[in-house]
Amino acid sequence: MIRIVALALVFPWLVACAPEAPPQYSVEVVVDTVVRESYQYTSKYIGRLRARDDVAIQARVTGYLLSREFQEGALVAAGEVLYTIDPSEYEADMASAQADLAAALALQANAERNYKRAQELLPRGAISPSEVDNLMAKKLDADAQIEAARARISSAQVNLGYTVITAPIRGRIGRSAASVGDLVGPNTGTLTTLVSIDPIEALFQVGEVVFIEAVTGSSDYDRIARAEKLEVTLELSNGVIYPQVGRIDYIANRIDATTGTLEVRARIPNPNRLLVPGQYVRVILTDPTPLQGLFLPQASVQADQQGSFV
């Protein structure tokens, strides 16, 4: 009985000395609304501009340069005269070939008459068959000389034409490596260069990982491969978006073993000649077909080493 009374006296004291429970606080939770909206797929790559045609102008025949007909760095039209080479040697070759043809025609006419006369005399026994055969051989030889003379005329005409060097395409001409009075020829090397301006090409590389994703059914390379649907725009080095829209016209058939990338080429209109070969740009690919996706505010998305999370 004494023990029960003692416990009854101590228990209220133990309860009074027990620590108080910490207060409960509510956690504030921010709620954002996920919205389904349409968007356009875009991807960006570093690219370099290249002329669609890059022509090295060379002399096809040997001779002294008589004139240079263009201003360095100017635009030239297809067929415009760039250089002239002294034609006197080739004019002489042409005259000689024409004289050879005239002589061959005279020989052929004489051989033809002699052969016909021999054919008339053969039935009367006035000429032997061997003599007829000999006259026929002379006629055939005269025919061959005519063909040879005509071939020499054709060759002389070609060489004479090569003394006038013209622009094969429309484009911008470069600096001339030869001066008037220089002896130029096929072994001289490049006299100048000519590059096309409109349209211009943009080359860029797609990574090997993107290609692997394409094989497994992902979208990035597939979108590039559907070249007829993608729009290509360029961001210039000053951040300005070039106004003309281009199209992809080539995708390489193999991955570069040294870089692990696949080359892609786009053709860009350049009517105002603002784009220059060798210029670096940012290539922006856009799929004009709208896609549907779920969107939420950027502030709701966080990132760590494992990726993005909400």
Short mmCIF file of C-alpha atoms in Angstrom, two decimals:
data_model
loop_
_atom_site.label_atom_id
_atom_site.label_comp_id
_atom_site.label_asym_id
_atom_site.label_seq_id
_atom_site.Cartn_x
_atom_site.Cartn_y
_atom_site.Cartn_z
CA MET A 1 0.00 0.00 0.00
CA ILE A 2 2.89 2.32 0.79
CA ARG A 3 4.47 1.61 -2.70
CA ILE A 4 1.27 2.48 -4.51
CA VAL A 5 0.99 5.78 -2.69
CA ALA A 6 4.61 6.63 -3.52
CA LEU A 7 4.13 5.96 -7.23
CA ALA A 8 1.00 8.01 -7.19
CA LEU A 9 2.90 10.91 -5.73
CA VAL A 10 5.88 10.65 -8.17
CA PHE A 11 3.98 10.10 -11.46
CA PRO A 12 2.51 13.61 -11.68
CA TRP A 13 5.99 15.02 -11.18
CA LEU A 14 7.41 12.91 -14.05
CA VAL A 15 4.64 14.04 -16.31
CA ALA A 16 5.28 17.65 -15.41
CA CYS A 17 9.01 17.29 -16.20
CA ALA A 18 8.62 15.64 -19.68
CA PRO A 19 9.85 17.84 -22.65
CA GLU A 20 7.21 19.60 -24.69
CA ALA A 21 6.57 18.37 -28.27
CA PRO A 22 7.90 20.71 -31.03
CA PRO A 23 5.29 22.84 -32.72
CA GLN A 24 4.03 21.64 -36.14
CA TYR A 25 4.65 24.00 -39.10
CA SER A 26 2.92 23.73 -42.49
CA VAL A 27 5.15 23.42 -45.63
CA GLU A 28 4.36 25.89 -48.40
CA VAL A 29 3.95 24.18 -51.79
CA VAL A 30 3.89 26.09 -55.09
CA VAL A 31 1.49 24.71 -57.65
CA ASP A 32 1.96 25.44 -61.38
CA THR A 33 -0.36 24.52 -64.20
CA VAL A 34 0.95 22.30 -66.99
CA VAL A 35 -0.28 23.56 -70.37
CA ARG A 36 -0.43 21.69 -73.67
CA GLU A 37 0.69 23.94 -76.53
CA SER A 38 2.01 23.64 -80.06
CA TYR A 39 5.67 24.35 -80.85
CA GLN A 40 8.20 24.02 -83.66
CA TYR A 41 11.25 21.79 -83.44
CA THR A 42 14.56 23.65 -83.83
CA SER A 43 18.22 22.68 -83.56
CA LYS A 44 21.40 24.69 -84.00
CA TYR A 45 24.82 23.87 -85.43
CA ILE A 46 28.01 25.75 -86.23
CA GLY A 47 28.48 25.96 -89.98
CA ARG A 48 30.72 27.44 -92.64
CA LEU A 49 29.68 29.01 -95.93
CA ARG A 50 31.08 27.74 -99.19
CA ALA A 51 30.65 28.75 -102.81
CA ARG A 52 28.61 26.28 -104.79
CA ASP A 53 31.10 26.65 -107.66
CA ASP A 54 34.75 27.53 -107.06
CA VAL A 55 36.58 27.73 -110.37
CA ALA A 56 40.33 28.01 -110.91
CA ILE A 57 40.91 29.97 -114.14
CA GLN A 58 43.90 28.61 -116.08
CA ALA A 59 45.42 29.11 -119.51
CA ARG A 60 44.81 26.24 -121.94
CA VAL A 61 47.44 27.35 -124.47
CA THR A 62 50.88 28.93 -124.16
CA GLY A 63 51.43 32.55 -125.10
CA TYR A 64 52.04 36.08 -123.88
CA LEU A 65 49.19 37.72 -122.00
CA LEU A 66 47.87 40.63 -124.05
CA SER A 67 45.17 41.96 -121.72
CA ARG A 68 43.26 41.53 -118.48
CA GLU A 69 39.65 42.53 -118.99
CA PHE A 70 38.21 42.45 -115.45
CA GLN A 71 38.45 44.44 -112.24
CA GLU A 72 39.71 42.34 -109.36
CA GLY A 73 36.97 41.51 -106.87
CA ALA A 74 34.16 42.48 -109.24
CA LEU A 75 31.14 40.50 -110.33
CA VAL A 76 31.45 38.99 -113.79
CA ALA A 77 28.87 37.38 -116.04
CA ALA A 78 29.13 33.93 -117.56
CA GLY A 79 30.95 34.22 -120.89
CA GLU A 80 32.56 37.55 -120.03
CA VAL A 81 36.14 37.91 -121.34
CA LEU A 82 38.74 37.74 -118.56
CA TYR A 83 42.11 37.52 -120.39
CA THR A 84 43.42 37.49 -123.96
CA ILE A 85 46.57 35.67 -125.06
CA ASP A 86 48.55 36.65 -128.16
CA PRO A 87 46.77 34.70 -130.93
CA SER A 88 49.31 35.22 -133.75
CA GLU A 89 50.88 31.75 -133.44
CA TYR A 90 47.51 30.05 -133.44
CA GLU A 91 46.19 32.16 -136.31
CA ALA A 92 49.20 30.97 -138.31
CA ASP A 93 48.41 27.36 -137.39
CA MET A 94 44.85 27.90 -138.61
CA ALA A 95 46.02 29.35 -141.92
CA SER A 96 48.44 26.46 -142.40
CA ALA A 97 45.73 23.89 -141.68
CA GLN A 98 43.38 25.58 -144.14
CA ALA A 99 46.11 25.54 -146.81
CA ASP A 100 46.70 21.84 -146.16
CA LEU A 101 43.00 21.21 -146.66
CA ALA A 102 42.99 23.09 -149.96
CA ALA A 103 45.98 21.08 -151.19
CA ALA A 104 44.38 17.82 -150.07
CA LEU A 105 41.16 18.69 -151.88
CA ALA A 106 43.10 19.36 -155.10
CA LEU A 107 44.96 16.05 -154.82
CA GLN A 108 41.73 14.23 -154.10
CA ALA A 109 40.02 15.74 -157.15
CA ASN A 110 42.92 14.73 -159.40
CA ALA A 111 43.03 11.23 -157.94
CA GLU A 112 39.28 10.87 -158.43
CA ARG A 113 39.54 11.85 -162.12
CA ASN A 114 42.44 9.44 -162.75
CA TYR A 115 40.64 6.58 -161.06
CA LYS A 116 37.44 7.11 -163.05
CA ARG A 117 39.43 7.28 -166.32
CA ALA A 118 41.21 4.06 -165.43
CA GLN A 119 37.91 2.31 -164.79
CA GLU A 120 36.78 3.33 -168.32
CA LEU A 121 40.02 2.06 -169.91
CA LEU A 122 40.16 -1.25 -168.04
CA PRO A 123 37.44 -3.05 -170.11
CA ARG A 124 39.29 -2.15 -173.33
CA GLY A 125 42.56 -3.53 -172.04
CA ALA A 126 44.24 -0.15 -172.27
CA ILE A 127 45.34 -0.33 -168.64
CA SER A 128 46.29 -3.19 -166.36
CA PRO A 129 44.31 -4.09 -163.23
CA SER A 130 47.37 -3.37 -161.09
CA GLU A 131 47.51 0.17 -162.41
CA VAL A 132 43.83 0.62 -161.57
CA ASP A 133 44.50 -0.62 -158.05
CA ASN A 134 47.38 1.83 -157.73
CA LEU A 135 45.17 4.74 -158.79
CA MET A 136 42.49 3.65 -156.34
CA ALA A 137 45.07 3.65 -153.53
CA LYS A 138 46.08 7.19 -154.46
CA LYS A 139 42.44 8.25 -154.33
CA LEU A 140 42.02 6.73 -150.87
CA ASP A 141 45.24 8.41 -149.71
CA ALA A 142 43.92 11.77 -150.94
CA ASP A 143 40.67 11.16 -149.03
CA ALA A 144 42.67 10.48 -145.87
CA GLN A 145 44.71 13.66 -146.34
CA ILE A 146 41.48 15.65 -146.50
CA GLU A 147 40.30 14.18 -143.20
CA ALA A 148 43.69 14.89 -141.60
CA ALA A 149 43.63 18.50 -142.82
CA ARG A 150 40.12 18.98 -141.45
CA ALA A 151 41.22 17.57 -138.09
CA ARG A 152 44.14 20.02 -138.02
CA ILE A 153 41.71 22.87 -138.73
CA SER A 154 39.49 21.76 -135.85
CA SER A 155 42.49 21.61 -133.52
CA ALA A 156 43.69 25.03 -134.68
CA GLN A 157 40.21 26.47 -134.11
CA VAL A 158 40.13 25.10 -130.56
CA ASN A 159 43.58 26.46 -129.72
CA LEU A 160 42.75 29.82 -131.26
CA GLY A 161 39.59 29.94 -129.15
CA TYR A 162 41.65 29.24 -126.04
CA THR A 163 43.52 32.51 -126.56
CA VAL A 164 40.40 34.25 -125.25
CA ILE A 165 39.76 33.19 -121.64
CA THR A 166 36.16 33.70 -120.54
CA ALA A 167 34.25 33.25 -117.28
CA PRO A 168 32.55 29.84 -117.19
CA ILE A 169 30.02 30.97 -114.55
CA ARG A 170 28.54 34.11 -113.09
CA GLY A 171 30.25 35.10 -109.85
CA ARG A 172 32.85 37.17 -108.08
CA ILE A 173 36.35 37.22 -109.54
CA GLY A 174 39.44 37.12 -107.36
CA ARG A 175 42.88 38.67 -107.57
CA SER A 176 44.88 38.12 -110.75
CA ALA A 177 48.10 36.15 -110.37
CA ALA A 178 49.35 37.16 -113.84
CA SER A 179 50.17 40.50 -115.39
CA VAL A 180 49.97 41.70 -118.97
CA GLY A 181 53.12 40.60 -120.79
CA ASP A 182 53.61 37.43 -118.74
CA LEU A 183 54.17 34.17 -120.58
CA VAL A 184 51.34 31.91 -119.47
CA GLY A 185 50.32 28.39 -120.32
CA PRO A 186 48.91 25.13 -118.98
CA ASN A 187 51.84 24.77 -116.58
CA THR A 188 51.60 28.32 -115.23
CA GLY A 189 48.97 27.44 -112.64
CA THR A 190 45.91 29.39 -111.61
CA LEU A 191 45.57 32.85 -113.14
CA THR A 192 42.65 33.81 -110.89
CA THR A 193 39.67 32.25 -109.14
CA LEU A 194 35.95 32.71 -109.65
CA VAL A 195 33.30 31.80 -107.08
CA SER A 196 29.55 31.67 -107.46
CA ILE A 197 27.60 33.86 -105.04
CA ASP A 198 23.91 33.03 -105.41
CA PRO A 199 22.95 30.56 -104.11
CA ILE A 200 25.58 29.79 -101.48
CA GLU A 201 26.13 26.63 -99.45
CA ALA A 202 26.28 26.14 -95.69
CA LEU A 203 28.18 23.08 -94.43
CA PHE A 204 27.75 21.79 -90.89
CA GLN A 205 28.37 18.61 -88.93
CA VAL A 206 25.88 16.41 -87.10
CA GLY A 207 27.31 14.35 -84.24
CA GLU A 208 27.57 10.58 -84.30
CA VAL A 209 25.30 10.31 -81.26
CA VAL A 210 22.54 12.05 -83.20
CA PHE A 211 22.97 9.53 -85.98
CA ILE A 212 22.78 6.60 -83.55
CA GLU A 213 19.58 8.04 -82.11
CA ALA A 214 18.19 8.16 -85.62
CA VAL A 215 18.88 4.47 -86.12
CA THR A 216 17.02 3.70 -82.90
CA GLY A 217 14.09 5.84 -83.94
CA SER A 218 14.82 9.16 -82.26
CA SER A 219 13.93 12.37 -84.00
CA ASP A 220 16.98 14.58 -84.54
CA TYR A 221 18.60 12.92 -87.55
CA ASP A 222 15.23 11.87 -88.91
CA ARG A 223 14.27 15.54 -89.08
CA ILE A 224 17.50 16.35 -90.88
CA ALA A 225 16.98 13.46 -93.27
CA ARG A 226 13.54 14.83 -94.18
CA ALA A 227 15.27 17.66 -95.97
CA GLU A 228 12.22 18.73 -97.94
CA LYS A 229 10.44 19.69 -94.71
CA LEU A 230 13.19 21.50 -92.81
CA GLU A 231 13.71 25.25 -93.08
CA VAL A 232 17.30 26.47 -92.78
CA THR A 233 18.07 29.92 -91.44
CA LEU A 234 21.40 31.46 -90.52
CA GLU A 235 22.48 33.50 -87.54
CA LEU A 236 25.41 35.74 -88.49
CA SER A 237 28.39 36.46 -86.25
CA ASN A 238 26.81 39.73 -85.08
CA GLY A 239 23.68 37.90 -83.90
CA VAL A 240 21.50 39.03 -86.81
CA ILE A 241 19.22 36.42 -88.40
CA TYR A 242 19.72 36.28 -92.16
CA PRO A 243 16.30 36.84 -93.79
CA GLN A 244 16.48 34.23 -96.56
CA VAL A 245 15.37 30.65 -95.85
CA GLY A 246 17.28 27.73 -97.35
CA ARG A 247 16.90 23.97 -97.72
CA ILE A 248 19.08 20.94 -97.09
CA ASP A 249 20.23 19.37 -100.36
CA TYR A 250 22.88 16.85 -99.25
CA ILE A 251 23.63 14.46 -96.38
CA ALA A 252 26.91 12.52 -96.39
CA ASN A 253 26.76 8.75 -96.84
CA ARG A 254 29.25 8.00 -94.07
CA ILE A 255 30.48 9.28 -90.71
CA ASP A 256 33.90 10.94 -90.67
CA ALA A 257 36.16 8.60 -88.69
CA THR A 258 38.37 11.44 -87.46
CA THR A 259 35.60 13.70 -86.16
CA GLY A 260 32.75 11.27 -85.54
CA THR A 261 30.34 13.52 -87.39
CA LEU A 262 28.14 13.43 -90.46
CA GLU A 263 28.37 16.28 -92.98
CA VAL A 264 25.16 18.07 -93.98
CA ARG A 265 24.85 20.78 -96.64
CA ALA A 266 22.17 23.40 -97.15
CA ARG A 267 21.61 25.73 -100.09
CA ILE A 268 20.84 29.35 -99.13
CA PRO A 269 19.58 32.09 -101.49
CA ASN A 270 21.99 35.04 -101.57
CA PRO A 271 20.44 37.59 -103.95
CA ASN A 272 21.92 40.61 -102.15
CA ARG A 273 25.37 38.99 -101.89
CA LEU A 274 25.50 39.50 -98.11
CA LEU A 275 26.93 36.04 -97.53
CA VAL A 276 30.56 35.37 -98.39
CA PRO A 277 32.34 32.01 -98.85
CA GLY A 278 34.41 31.05 -95.80
CA GLN A 279 32.13 32.89 -93.38
CA TYR A 280 31.19 31.09 -90.14
CA VAL A 281 27.51 31.07 -89.17
CA ARG A 282 25.09 29.38 -86.81
CA VAL A 283 22.78 27.10 -88.77
CA ILE A 284 19.24 26.89 -87.39
CA LEU A 285 17.04 24.01 -88.54
CA THR A 286 13.31 24.42 -88.05
CA ASP A 287 10.57 21.93 -88.75
CA PRO A 288 7.59 23.98 -89.97
CA THR A 289 5.18 21.23 -88.91
CA PRO A 290 3.80 22.21 -85.48
CA LEU A 291 4.20 19.67 -82.66
CA GLN A 292 2.22 19.30 -79.42
CA GLY A 293 3.90 19.30 -76.00
CA LEU A 294 3.39 19.94 -72.29
CA PHE A 295 4.78 23.24 -70.97
CA LEU A 296 5.35 24.61 -67.46
CA PRO A 297 7.15 27.72 -66.17
CA GLN A 298 10.95 27.69 -66.42
CA ALA A 299 11.19 28.53 -62.70
CA SER A 300 9.65 25.15 -61.90
CA VAL A 301 12.46 23.22 -63.57
CA GLN A 302 15.67 22.49 -61.70
CA ALA A 303 18.78 20.67 -62.79
CA ASP A 304 21.55 18.60 -61.27
CA GLN A 305 24.25 16.26 -62.57
CA GLN A 306 21.67 13.64 -63.43
CA GLY A 307 19.53 15.97 -65.51
CA SER A 308 16.49 18.21 -65.18
CA PHE A 309 13.65 17.65 -62.75
CA VAL A 310 10.59 19.47 -61.41
#
